[in-house]
Short mmCIF file of C-alpha atoms in Angstrom, two decimals:
data_model
loop_
_atom_site.label_atom_id
_atom_site.label_comp_id
_atom_site.label_asym_id
_atom_site.label_seq_id
_atom_site.Cartn_x
_atom_site.Cartn_y
_atom_site.Cartn_z
CA MET O 125 111.42 117.51 124.87
CA PRO O 126 108.79 119.23 122.96
CA ASP O 127 108.06 118.04 119.35
CA PRO O 128 109.53 120.42 117.01
CA LEU O 129 106.45 121.11 114.87
CA HIS O 130 104.41 121.95 118.54
CA PRO O 131 102.08 123.56 118.34
CA PHE O 132 101.03 122.15 115.16
CA LEU O 133 101.64 118.39 116.50
CA PRO O 134 99.74 118.66 119.85
CA TYR O 135 99.60 115.18 120.91
CA ASP O 136 102.63 112.71 121.14
CA LEU O 137 103.48 109.36 122.79
CA GLN O 138 103.49 111.14 126.17
CA SER O 139 99.99 111.92 125.32
CA LEU O 140 98.87 108.64 124.69
CA PRO O 141 97.54 107.18 128.18
CA ASP O 142 95.44 110.23 128.47
CA LEU O 143 94.09 109.79 125.10
CA LEU O 144 93.15 106.31 125.65
CA ARG O 145 91.21 107.38 128.67
CA THR O 146 89.37 110.30 126.80
CA ALA O 147 85.75 108.97 125.34
CA ARG O 148 85.91 108.45 121.38
CA ASP O 149 83.04 107.85 119.25
CA ALA O 150 83.44 105.55 116.72
CA PRO O 151 80.59 103.05 114.55
CA ARG O 152 82.13 100.06 116.75
CA GLU O 153 79.87 97.20 115.71
CA ALA O 154 79.88 98.11 111.97
CA LEU O 155 83.40 98.42 112.36
CA ARG O 156 83.89 95.17 114.08
CA ALA O 157 81.29 93.23 111.74
CA GLY O 158 82.86 94.64 108.70
CA LEU O 159 86.85 93.69 109.49
CA VAL O 160 85.47 90.52 110.63
CA ALA O 161 83.96 89.70 107.38
CA TYR O 162 87.14 90.89 105.52
CA LEU O 163 89.60 89.25 107.58
CA GLN O 164 87.65 85.85 107.45
CA ARG O 165 87.81 86.55 103.32
CA LEU O 166 91.43 86.80 103.65
CA GLY O 167 91.79 83.82 105.52
CA ALA O 168 93.02 85.67 108.73
CA PRO O 169 94.64 83.92 111.62
CA LYS O 170 92.50 83.38 114.81
CA ALA O 171 94.52 86.03 116.82
CA SER O 172 93.91 88.73 114.24
CA LEU O 173 90.13 87.54 114.47
CA GLU O 174 89.91 87.75 117.84
CA ALA O 175 91.73 91.65 117.95
CA ALA O 176 88.99 92.66 115.52
CA GLU O 177 86.22 91.39 117.66
CA GLN O 178 87.46 93.88 120.85
CA LEU O 179 86.50 96.56 118.57
CA ALA O 180 83.27 95.89 119.60
CA HIS O 181 84.00 96.92 123.07
CA PRO O 182 82.27 100.59 123.87
CA ASN O 183 85.49 101.54 125.46
CA SER O 184 87.89 99.97 122.96
CA ARG O 185 90.72 102.07 121.31
CA VAL O 186 92.85 101.43 118.24
CA VAL O 187 96.61 102.13 117.48
CA VAL O 188 97.02 102.47 113.98
CA SER O 189 99.66 102.92 111.47
CA GLY O 190 99.73 102.05 107.75
CA GLN O 191 101.86 101.87 104.32
CA GLN O 192 101.34 101.51 100.85
CA ALA O 193 100.82 97.92 99.43
CA GLY O 194 104.43 97.59 98.20
CA LEU O 195 105.36 94.42 96.48
CA LEU O 196 106.79 91.74 99.03
CA THR O 197 105.22 93.87 101.74
CA GLY O 198 107.40 96.85 100.36
CA PRO O 199 110.36 98.36 102.31
CA ALA O 200 111.11 96.87 105.71
CA TYR O 201 110.17 100.16 107.77
CA THR O 202 106.75 98.78 106.85
CA PHE O 203 107.02 95.60 109.36
CA TYR O 204 108.45 98.42 111.71
CA LYS O 205 105.67 100.44 111.52
CA ALA O 206 103.35 97.38 112.22
CA HIS O 207 105.25 95.96 115.22
CA ALA O 208 105.60 99.59 117.06
CA ALA O 209 101.61 99.30 116.44
CA LEU O 210 101.86 95.74 117.99
CA LYS O 211 103.97 96.75 121.01
CA LEU O 212 102.30 99.91 122.00
CA ALA O 213 98.74 98.11 121.95
CA ARG O 214 99.97 95.46 123.94
CA ALA O 215 101.57 97.66 126.27
CA TYR O 216 98.22 99.55 127.19
CA THR O 217 95.35 97.06 126.51
CA SER O 218 93.30 95.74 129.20
CA LEU O 219 89.95 93.97 129.83
CA GLU O 220 88.35 97.24 130.71
CA GLN O 221 89.74 98.74 127.51
CA PRO O 222 90.92 96.92 124.54
CA VAL O 223 93.59 98.24 122.46
CA VAL O 224 93.66 96.97 119.21
CA PRO O 225 96.78 97.31 116.66
CA VAL O 226 95.40 98.10 113.33
CA PHE O 227 97.49 98.33 110.05
CA TRP O 228 95.96 100.65 107.19
CA VAL O 229 96.64 99.27 103.91
CA ALA O 230 97.05 102.07 101.82
CA SER O 231 94.99 100.40 98.77
CA GLN O 232 93.60 103.76 97.23
CA ASP O 233 97.10 105.02 96.71
CA HIS O 234 97.73 104.91 92.93
CA ASP O 235 101.19 105.78 92.62
CA THR O 236 101.97 102.54 91.31
CA ASP O 237 105.99 103.47 90.49
CA GLU O 238 106.52 103.51 94.22
CA ILE O 239 104.90 99.51 94.70
CA ARG O 240 105.66 97.89 91.35
CA SER O 241 109.63 96.83 92.20
CA VAL O 242 111.76 95.06 94.97
CA GLU O 243 115.26 94.30 95.53
CA LEU O 244 116.67 91.07 97.46
CA LEU O 245 120.24 90.74 98.41
CA ASP O 246 121.13 87.00 98.42
CA PHE O 247 124.02 85.54 100.49
CA GLU O 248 126.52 86.15 97.50
CA GLU O 249 125.62 89.41 97.52
CA ARG O 250 123.78 89.43 94.24
CA ILE O 251 121.04 91.62 93.76
CA HIS O 252 117.70 90.25 92.66
CA ARG O 253 115.55 92.81 91.31
CA LEU O 254 112.21 92.38 89.78
CA GLU O 255 109.77 95.41 88.26
CA LEU O 256 106.07 95.06 87.64
CA PRO O 257 104.23 96.50 84.65
CA LEU O 258 101.51 98.01 86.81
CA PRO O 259 98.94 100.01 85.40
CA PRO O 260 100.05 103.89 85.98
CA ALA O 261 97.79 105.71 88.26
CA HIS O 262 95.21 102.90 89.30
CA PRO O 263 94.29 102.50 92.82
CA ALA O 264 96.42 99.41 94.29
CA GLY O 265 93.15 97.88 95.55
CA ARG O 266 91.63 97.46 91.76
CA ILE O 267 95.05 95.96 90.31
CA PRO O 268 94.97 92.05 90.12
CA PHE O 269 98.05 90.46 91.19
CA ALA O 270 97.52 87.15 89.58
CA PRO O 271 99.34 88.04 86.60
CA TYR O 272 102.34 88.88 88.37
CA PHE O 273 102.17 85.25 90.86
CA ALA O 274 104.32 83.51 88.54
CA GLN O 275 107.22 86.44 87.92
CA VAL O 276 107.12 86.93 91.99
CA CYS O 277 107.43 83.44 92.96
CA ASN O 278 110.24 82.86 90.27
CA LEU O 279 112.03 85.77 91.78
CA LEU O 280 111.79 83.77 95.20
CA ARG O 281 113.26 80.76 93.87
CA SER O 282 115.98 82.01 92.43
CA PHE O 283 116.85 84.04 95.60
CA ASN O 284 116.70 80.64 97.43
CA GLY O 285 116.70 80.75 101.32
CA TYR O 286 114.47 78.71 103.78
CA PRO O 287 112.22 76.73 101.70
CA GLU O 288 109.45 77.05 104.42
CA VAL O 289 109.28 80.61 104.40
CA ARG O 290 109.10 80.98 100.58
CA GLU O 291 106.36 78.80 100.57
CA ARG O 292 104.54 80.67 103.15
CA ILE O 293 105.08 84.15 100.92
CA CYS O 294 103.78 82.15 97.86
CA ARG O 295 100.87 80.72 99.47
CA ALA O 296 99.89 83.86 100.95
CA MET O 297 99.83 85.39 97.16
CA LEU O 298 97.87 82.76 95.43
CA GLY O 299 94.67 83.53 94.33
CA ASN O 300 92.38 85.75 92.81
CA TRP O 301 93.36 88.70 95.06
CA SER O 302 94.26 92.22 94.67
CA TYR O 303 97.38 93.90 94.71
CA SER O 304 96.53 95.20 98.13
CA GLU O 305 94.95 91.90 99.20
CA VAL O 306 98.34 90.06 98.59
CA PHE O 307 100.24 92.90 100.53
CA ALA O 308 97.40 92.55 103.46
CA ARG O 309 97.56 88.64 103.33
CA LEU O 310 101.33 88.69 103.60
CA MET O 311 101.30 90.90 106.76
CA LEU O 312 98.71 88.53 108.19
CA GLU O 313 100.50 85.36 107.21
CA PHE O 314 103.51 86.70 109.50
CA LEU O 315 102.17 89.53 112.09
CA GLY O 316 98.54 88.10 112.16
CA PRO O 317 99.43 85.60 114.84
CA TYR O 318 100.46 88.17 117.23
CA GLY O 319 97.09 89.88 116.67
CA LEU O 320 97.48 92.49 113.84
CA VAL O 321 94.77 93.63 112.45
CA VAL O 322 94.97 94.73 108.48
CA PHE O 323 92.46 97.56 107.34
CA ASP O 324 91.40 98.09 103.62
CA PRO O 325 89.58 100.82 103.11
CA MET O 326 88.44 99.97 99.84
CA ALA O 327 87.32 96.49 100.70
CA LYS O 328 83.88 95.89 100.25
CA GLU O 329 82.86 95.12 103.76
CA LEU O 330 84.90 98.23 105.03
CA ALA O 331 84.28 100.93 102.36
CA PRO O 332 80.78 101.84 103.27
CA LEU O 333 81.88 103.08 106.72
CA PHE O 334 83.36 105.99 105.18
CA VAL O 335 80.17 107.32 103.37
CA PRO O 336 79.37 109.73 106.24
CA ALA O 337 82.73 111.58 106.51
CA LEU O 338 82.73 111.98 102.66
CA GLU O 339 79.33 113.44 102.40
CA ARG O 340 80.34 115.78 104.69
CA GLU O 341 83.34 116.74 101.90
CA ILE O 342 81.04 116.84 99.33
CA ALA O 343 78.83 119.66 101.28
CA ASN O 344 81.58 121.68 101.74
CA PRO O 345 84.38 120.75 99.33
CA LEU O 346 86.78 123.42 99.69
CA ALA O 347 86.98 123.80 103.69
CA SER O 348 89.19 121.38 104.58
CA SER O 349 91.74 122.85 101.78
CA GLU O 350 91.55 126.02 103.11
CA ALA O 351 92.03 124.64 106.57
CA ILE O 352 95.17 122.97 105.49
CA ASN O 353 96.55 126.03 103.85
CA ARG O 354 95.49 128.33 106.64
CA THR O 355 97.95 126.25 108.76
CA ALA O 356 100.52 125.98 106.15
CA GLN O 357 100.66 129.72 106.43
CA ALA O 358 101.01 129.63 110.32
CA MET O 359 103.98 126.79 109.73
CA LYS O 360 105.59 129.41 107.49
CA GLN O 361 105.40 132.31 109.64
CA ALA O 362 106.83 130.25 112.52
CA GLY O 363 110.01 129.43 110.35
CA LEU O 364 108.78 125.62 109.57
CA GLU O 365 108.37 124.05 105.96
CA PRO O 366 104.88 122.71 105.57
CA ALA O 367 104.45 119.36 103.49
CA LEU O 368 101.22 120.00 102.11
CA GLY O 369 99.59 123.08 100.54
CA ARG O 370 96.13 122.83 98.13
CA GLY O 371 96.17 124.47 94.90
CA GLU O 372 93.45 126.76 93.33
CA ALA O 373 89.87 124.82 93.54
CA ALA O 374 91.58 121.62 94.52
CA THR O 375 89.64 119.26 97.11
CA ASN O 376 90.95 116.74 99.17
CA LEU O 377 88.99 113.91 97.14
CA PHE O 378 90.03 111.91 93.97
CA LEU O 379 87.67 110.11 91.80
CA GLU O 380 88.34 106.79 90.05
CA GLY O 381 87.05 107.05 86.74
CA SER O 382 85.57 104.39 84.54
CA ASP O 383 89.06 103.69 83.01
CA GLY O 384 90.23 102.57 86.44
CA VAL O 385 92.49 106.25 86.77
CA ARG O 386 92.18 108.02 90.14
CA ARG O 387 92.09 111.70 89.47
CA LEU O 388 92.03 114.60 91.73
CA LEU O 389 88.65 116.69 91.72
CA ARG O 390 88.31 120.49 91.85
CA PHE O 391 85.48 122.28 92.82
CA ARG O 392 84.01 125.33 90.81
CA GLU O 393 80.80 127.38 90.46
CA GLY O 394 79.31 124.75 92.52
CA ARG O 395 80.37 121.89 90.68
CA PHE O 396 83.15 119.04 90.67
CA ASP O 397 85.43 118.07 87.56
CA ASP O 398 88.58 115.74 87.40
CA GLY O 399 89.90 116.94 84.01
CA LEU O 400 87.75 114.82 81.99
CA GLU O 401 84.24 115.31 83.41
CA ARG O 402 82.06 117.41 85.52
CA TYR O 403 79.89 116.25 88.53
CA SER O 404 77.28 118.08 90.84
CA PRO O 405 77.14 117.25 94.57
CA ALA O 406 74.19 114.65 93.93
CA ASP O 407 76.18 112.74 91.48
CA LEU O 408 79.26 112.46 93.49
CA ARG O 409 76.43 111.38 96.60
CA ALA O 410 74.63 108.87 94.14
CA LEU O 411 78.22 107.45 93.24
CA LEU O 412 78.85 106.73 97.03
CA ALA O 413 75.40 104.99 97.36
CA HIS O 414 76.39 102.49 94.45
CA ASP O 415 80.18 102.27 95.12
CA PRO O 416 81.71 103.93 97.66
CA ALA O 417 85.35 102.87 97.20
CA ARG O 418 85.40 104.92 94.11
CA LEU O 419 85.57 108.16 95.96
CA THR O 420 88.80 108.58 98.05
CA PRO O 421 90.82 111.08 100.12
CA ALA O 422 94.00 113.07 99.48
CA ALA O 423 96.78 112.98 101.74
CA GLY O 424 95.34 115.86 103.59
CA LEU O 425 92.21 113.69 104.42
CA ARG O 426 93.02 110.23 104.79
CA PRO O 427 94.14 110.20 108.48
CA VAL O 428 90.93 112.04 109.36
CA LEU O 429 89.15 109.55 107.18
CA GLN O 430 90.94 106.92 108.97
CA ASP O 431 89.81 108.32 112.66
CA THR O 432 86.24 108.79 111.84
CA VAL O 433 85.97 105.15 111.36
CA LEU O 434 88.68 103.98 113.66
CA PRO O 435 88.55 104.72 117.68
CA THR O 436 91.97 105.88 117.57
CA ALA O 437 94.27 107.02 120.16
CA GLY O 438 97.47 106.53 118.80
CA PHE O 439 98.92 106.92 115.21
CA VAL O 440 102.25 105.44 114.43
CA VAL O 441 104.09 107.37 111.67
CA GLY O 442 107.26 107.65 109.57
CA PRO O 443 109.03 111.20 109.63
CA GLY O 444 107.52 112.11 106.34
CA GLU O 445 104.51 111.69 107.45
CA LEU O 446 105.04 113.34 110.71
CA LYS O 447 105.20 116.80 108.90
CA TYR O 448 101.86 116.23 107.00
CA VAL O 449 99.84 115.07 110.03
CA ALA O 450 100.94 118.19 111.63
CA GLU O 451 99.08 120.20 109.32
CA LEU O 452 95.70 118.55 109.85
CA GLY O 453 94.48 120.22 113.05
CA GLY O 454 91.93 122.41 111.23
CA VAL O 455 90.89 119.23 109.27
CA TYR O 456 90.32 117.10 112.33
CA ALA O 457 88.15 120.02 114.00
CA LEU O 458 85.82 120.19 110.68
CA HIS O 459 84.93 116.55 111.35
CA GLY O 460 84.48 117.03 115.09
CA LEU O 461 87.57 115.02 115.86
CA GLN O 462 90.57 115.29 118.55
CA PRO O 463 93.44 114.47 117.13
CA PRO O 464 95.38 111.24 118.35
CA ALA O 465 99.19 110.85 119.46
CA VAL O 466 101.18 111.15 116.86
CA ILE O 467 104.07 108.50 117.49
CA ARG O 468 107.39 108.36 115.26
CA ARG O 469 107.68 104.93 114.29
CA MET O 470 110.92 102.72 115.52
CA GLY O 471 113.89 102.26 113.06
CA VAL O 472 115.90 98.91 112.69
CA THR O 473 119.28 98.06 111.00
CA LEU O 474 119.56 94.63 110.52
CA LEU O 475 123.38 93.34 110.74
CA GLU O 476 123.89 90.17 109.38
CA PRO O 477 126.97 88.58 110.38
CA PRO O 478 129.65 89.46 108.25
CA ILE O 479 128.35 93.03 107.92
CA GLU O 480 128.63 92.93 111.71
CA ARG O 481 132.22 91.79 111.88
CA ILE O 482 133.41 94.58 109.46
CA LEU O 483 131.53 97.45 111.11
CA GLN O 484 133.35 96.14 114.77
CA LYS O 485 137.04 95.95 112.73
CA TYR O 486 136.63 99.95 111.99
CA GLY O 487 134.81 100.91 114.94
CA LEU O 488 131.75 101.81 112.80
CA GLU O 489 128.25 102.58 114.09
CA ALA O 490 125.52 101.22 111.65
CA TRP O 491 123.30 104.05 112.00
CA ALA O 492 126.02 106.78 111.51
CA PHE O 493 127.15 104.81 108.40
CA GLN O 494 123.79 104.93 106.83
CA ALA O 495 123.55 108.60 107.24
CA ASP O 496 127.46 109.26 105.54
CA PRO O 497 128.69 105.86 104.22
CA GLU O 498 131.94 107.74 102.83
CA GLY O 499 132.16 110.19 105.70
CA ALA O 500 131.63 107.58 108.16
CA PHE O 501 134.25 105.05 106.71
CA LYS O 502 136.83 107.94 106.14
CA ALA O 503 136.43 109.05 109.70
CA ALA O 504 137.10 105.34 111.10
CA LEU O 505 140.03 105.08 108.58
CA ALA O 506 141.67 108.08 109.40
CA ARG O 507 141.57 106.54 112.89
CA GLN O 508 143.36 103.71 111.80
CA ASP O 509 145.56 104.43 108.63
CA ALA O 510 149.32 105.12 109.89
CA ARG O 511 150.06 107.36 106.86
CA VAL O 512 146.92 109.58 108.39
CA GLN O 513 148.19 109.10 111.88
CA ALA O 514 151.49 110.46 110.94
CA LEU O 515 150.17 113.56 108.96
CA GLN O 516 148.17 114.48 111.83
CA ALA O 517 150.88 114.48 113.83
CA HIS O 518 153.07 116.53 111.70
CA LEU O 519 150.04 118.92 111.39
CA ARG O 520 150.14 119.24 115.34
CA ARG O 521 154.04 119.85 115.25
CA ILE O 522 153.48 122.35 112.64
CA GLU O 523 150.74 124.30 114.57
CA ALA O 524 153.05 124.34 117.75
CA GLU O 525 155.96 125.86 115.70
CA PHE O 526 153.59 128.67 114.57
CA GLU O 527 152.40 129.10 117.94
CA GLN O 528 156.14 129.86 118.88
CA MET O 529 156.58 131.95 116.02
CA GLN O 530 154.09 134.53 117.04
CA ALA O 531 156.62 135.72 119.47
CA LEU O 532 159.47 136.48 116.54
CA LEU O 533 156.68 137.89 114.28
CA ALA O 534 155.16 140.63 116.83
CA ASP O 535 154.97 143.24 114.10
CA PRO O 536 151.66 143.54 113.90
CA THR O 537 151.84 143.90 109.94
CA LEU O 538 153.27 140.35 109.88
CA SER O 539 150.33 138.84 111.71
CA ARG O 540 148.14 138.17 108.77
CA PRO O 541 150.75 136.72 106.30
CA ARG O 542 151.93 134.46 109.28
CA HIS O 543 148.03 133.06 109.73
CA ARG O 544 147.69 133.02 105.57
CA ALA O 545 150.85 130.84 105.71
CA GLN O 546 149.52 128.38 108.71
CA VAL O 547 146.33 128.13 106.98
CA ARG O 548 147.62 127.18 103.61
CA ILE O 549 150.00 124.73 105.12
CA GLN O 550 146.85 123.22 107.01
CA HIS O 551 144.87 123.15 104.10
CA GLU O 552 147.33 121.20 101.90
CA LEU O 553 148.03 118.72 104.56
CA LYS O 554 144.26 118.47 105.02
CA ARG O 555 143.80 117.85 101.49
CA LEU O 556 146.80 115.24 101.00
CA GLU O 557 144.76 113.36 104.02
CA ARG O 558 141.56 113.41 101.64
CA LYS O 559 143.66 112.22 98.80
CA ILE O 560 145.09 109.39 100.98
CA LEU O 561 141.53 108.19 102.08
CA ASP O 562 140.09 108.33 98.90
CA ASN O 563 142.76 106.38 97.16
CA ALA O 564 142.31 103.70 100.30
CA LEU O 565 138.80 103.77 99.67
CA HIS O 566 138.38 103.15 96.03
CA GLN O 567 140.89 100.59 95.56
CA GLU O 568 140.23 97.13 94.70
CA ASN O 569 141.56 95.61 97.82
CA THR O 570 140.40 94.43 100.56
CA LEU O 571 139.52 97.55 102.42
CA GLY O 572 137.70 98.97 99.41
CA ALA O 573 135.89 95.56 99.21
CA GLN O 574 134.60 96.06 102.68
CA PHE O 575 133.50 99.60 102.07
CA ALA O 576 131.37 98.72 99.06
CA ARG O 577 129.71 95.49 101.34
CA LEU O 578 128.75 97.72 103.86
CA GLN O 579 126.95 99.81 101.39
CA ARG O 580 125.45 97.11 99.62
CA HIS O 581 123.80 95.85 102.84
CA LEU O 582 123.30 99.06 105.17
CA ALA O 583 123.10 102.01 102.54
CA PRO O 584 121.85 101.01 98.99
CA ARG O 585 120.63 104.32 97.48
CA ALA O 586 119.22 104.85 100.76
CA PRO O 587 119.33 103.50 104.25
CA GLN O 588 118.77 99.88 104.52
CA GLU O 589 115.00 99.97 106.18
CA ARG O 590 114.06 102.03 103.00
CA VAL O 591 115.40 99.76 100.12
CA TYR O 592 115.01 95.64 101.16
CA PRO O 593 112.03 94.03 102.35
CA PHE O 594 111.74 92.80 105.81
CA LEU O 595 110.40 89.22 103.95
CA MET O 596 114.41 89.23 102.75
CA TYR O 597 115.48 88.72 105.99
CA LEU O 598 113.22 85.89 106.86
CA LEU O 599 114.06 84.23 103.61
CA LYS O 600 117.75 84.13 104.49
CA HIS O 601 117.94 83.76 108.44
CA GLY O 602 114.09 82.35 109.30
CA GLU O 603 111.45 83.14 111.55
CA ARG O 604 114.08 83.97 114.73
CA VAL O 605 114.37 87.25 112.86
CA LEU O 606 110.78 87.96 113.70
CA ASP O 607 110.98 86.44 117.33
CA ARG O 608 114.13 89.03 117.54
CA LEU O 609 112.27 92.13 116.10
CA LEU O 610 109.25 91.43 118.21
CA GLU O 611 111.62 91.86 121.41
CA LEU O 612 112.47 95.19 120.26
CA PRO O 613 110.89 98.87 121.96
CA ALA O 614 108.08 100.34 119.81
CA THR O 615 110.20 103.60 119.72
CA GLY O 616 113.76 104.41 118.94
CA ASN O 617 116.14 103.65 116.61
CA HIS O 618 117.85 100.15 117.03
CA THR O 619 120.40 97.52 115.57
CA LEU O 620 119.40 93.98 115.50
CA SER O 621 122.16 91.48 115.55
CA LEU O 622 121.80 88.60 113.02
CA SER O 623 124.50 86.71 114.23
#
């Protein structure tokens, strides 16, 4: 089945084998050397280092995914993205053509509100929440983690769980690391032994690799924005809603100021400005030569810059990313690149034993519950509640009676009044059914408590995978959770029983 964004998203999972066979230039030796040095500095395990070494192979390719550097690795879908990249790389790798799983740490992102907090749900179903006072608008790669170390480890101690998992987490966070480096070390701690390679574009070993692509943007700073806007207009004409649009004079570049704040660059009359200062193209080139990590891409350029450095064949994304990557075909062309296969990440709902029992009791499916908690639970109740079943039986009898009355009310002038009477009765009985279900759902009884438990575990403000970190389940249930995750397919939505 074609992707709903086709032709704006030309390659998907089915295209991956062909794209793996297509020649792909990349600075392989510089990439390998930079990655190995970066990974060694972070204390990466042997399997991760060996995978990075494979990038020196002239036919090597990459399946890449990535995410913001969230606290305790952020929402669980971070692990699901990484697992998808691992699984796909393993499926296609060979001696003649190594395929390396890479996880891009979005260290350049400056939306600190999205990475500063975490929620953990313990065995007693108490919420442990921590929100760190991160400096606003600073890239995660520049924020020291050490001032927050004690708070985070104290949170883990109050949460309890498997002490060996807690110690591994705290050990990975300990040291003079940046916020994004702590994220990377945690990913390496748990997924590095399976061959995952993490990549931080702000790392001193890796930032210089982006200089050629950034210099192309400086030379023609509005071309990529214009390409995005052209595609956005074409999508609108095709009846699709674009996710990206570039404003007047907006480039796809951000500059980290001397105050540490990351600001968008605009280009007018031959000069760049960030709202505070103005810069010539020569100024920015000089800055690149001195500290290339200060000039960073906007969302409309980031995947393209990623693929100027990595020999990417597959790109694992979430549903939101899927929409904006569809607008980047013109930007890829500006950099002389063919877009990779864009693959929607897997989804997972973890079912702890009490929750699995409640779902089974009511005949509920976990993904359906997350999509509409109240609606799904009421539908299940309606199938089991004797009062609702009796009401529905009465309604069926009333509808049958109205059908019989139709012969008695043959006069055409009575047809509409008869229909209005039938609709009114149906409406009132349905309203009564809703009242019964509302009352049952919100009473302080076993049924109401079970609905509340399902919500806490499966849909706390959003689907489970977007709220709780995967490390929470490792803390509660040990490493068997990771073992079971690694058995799942790379794509599709899955439930994972922890019974």
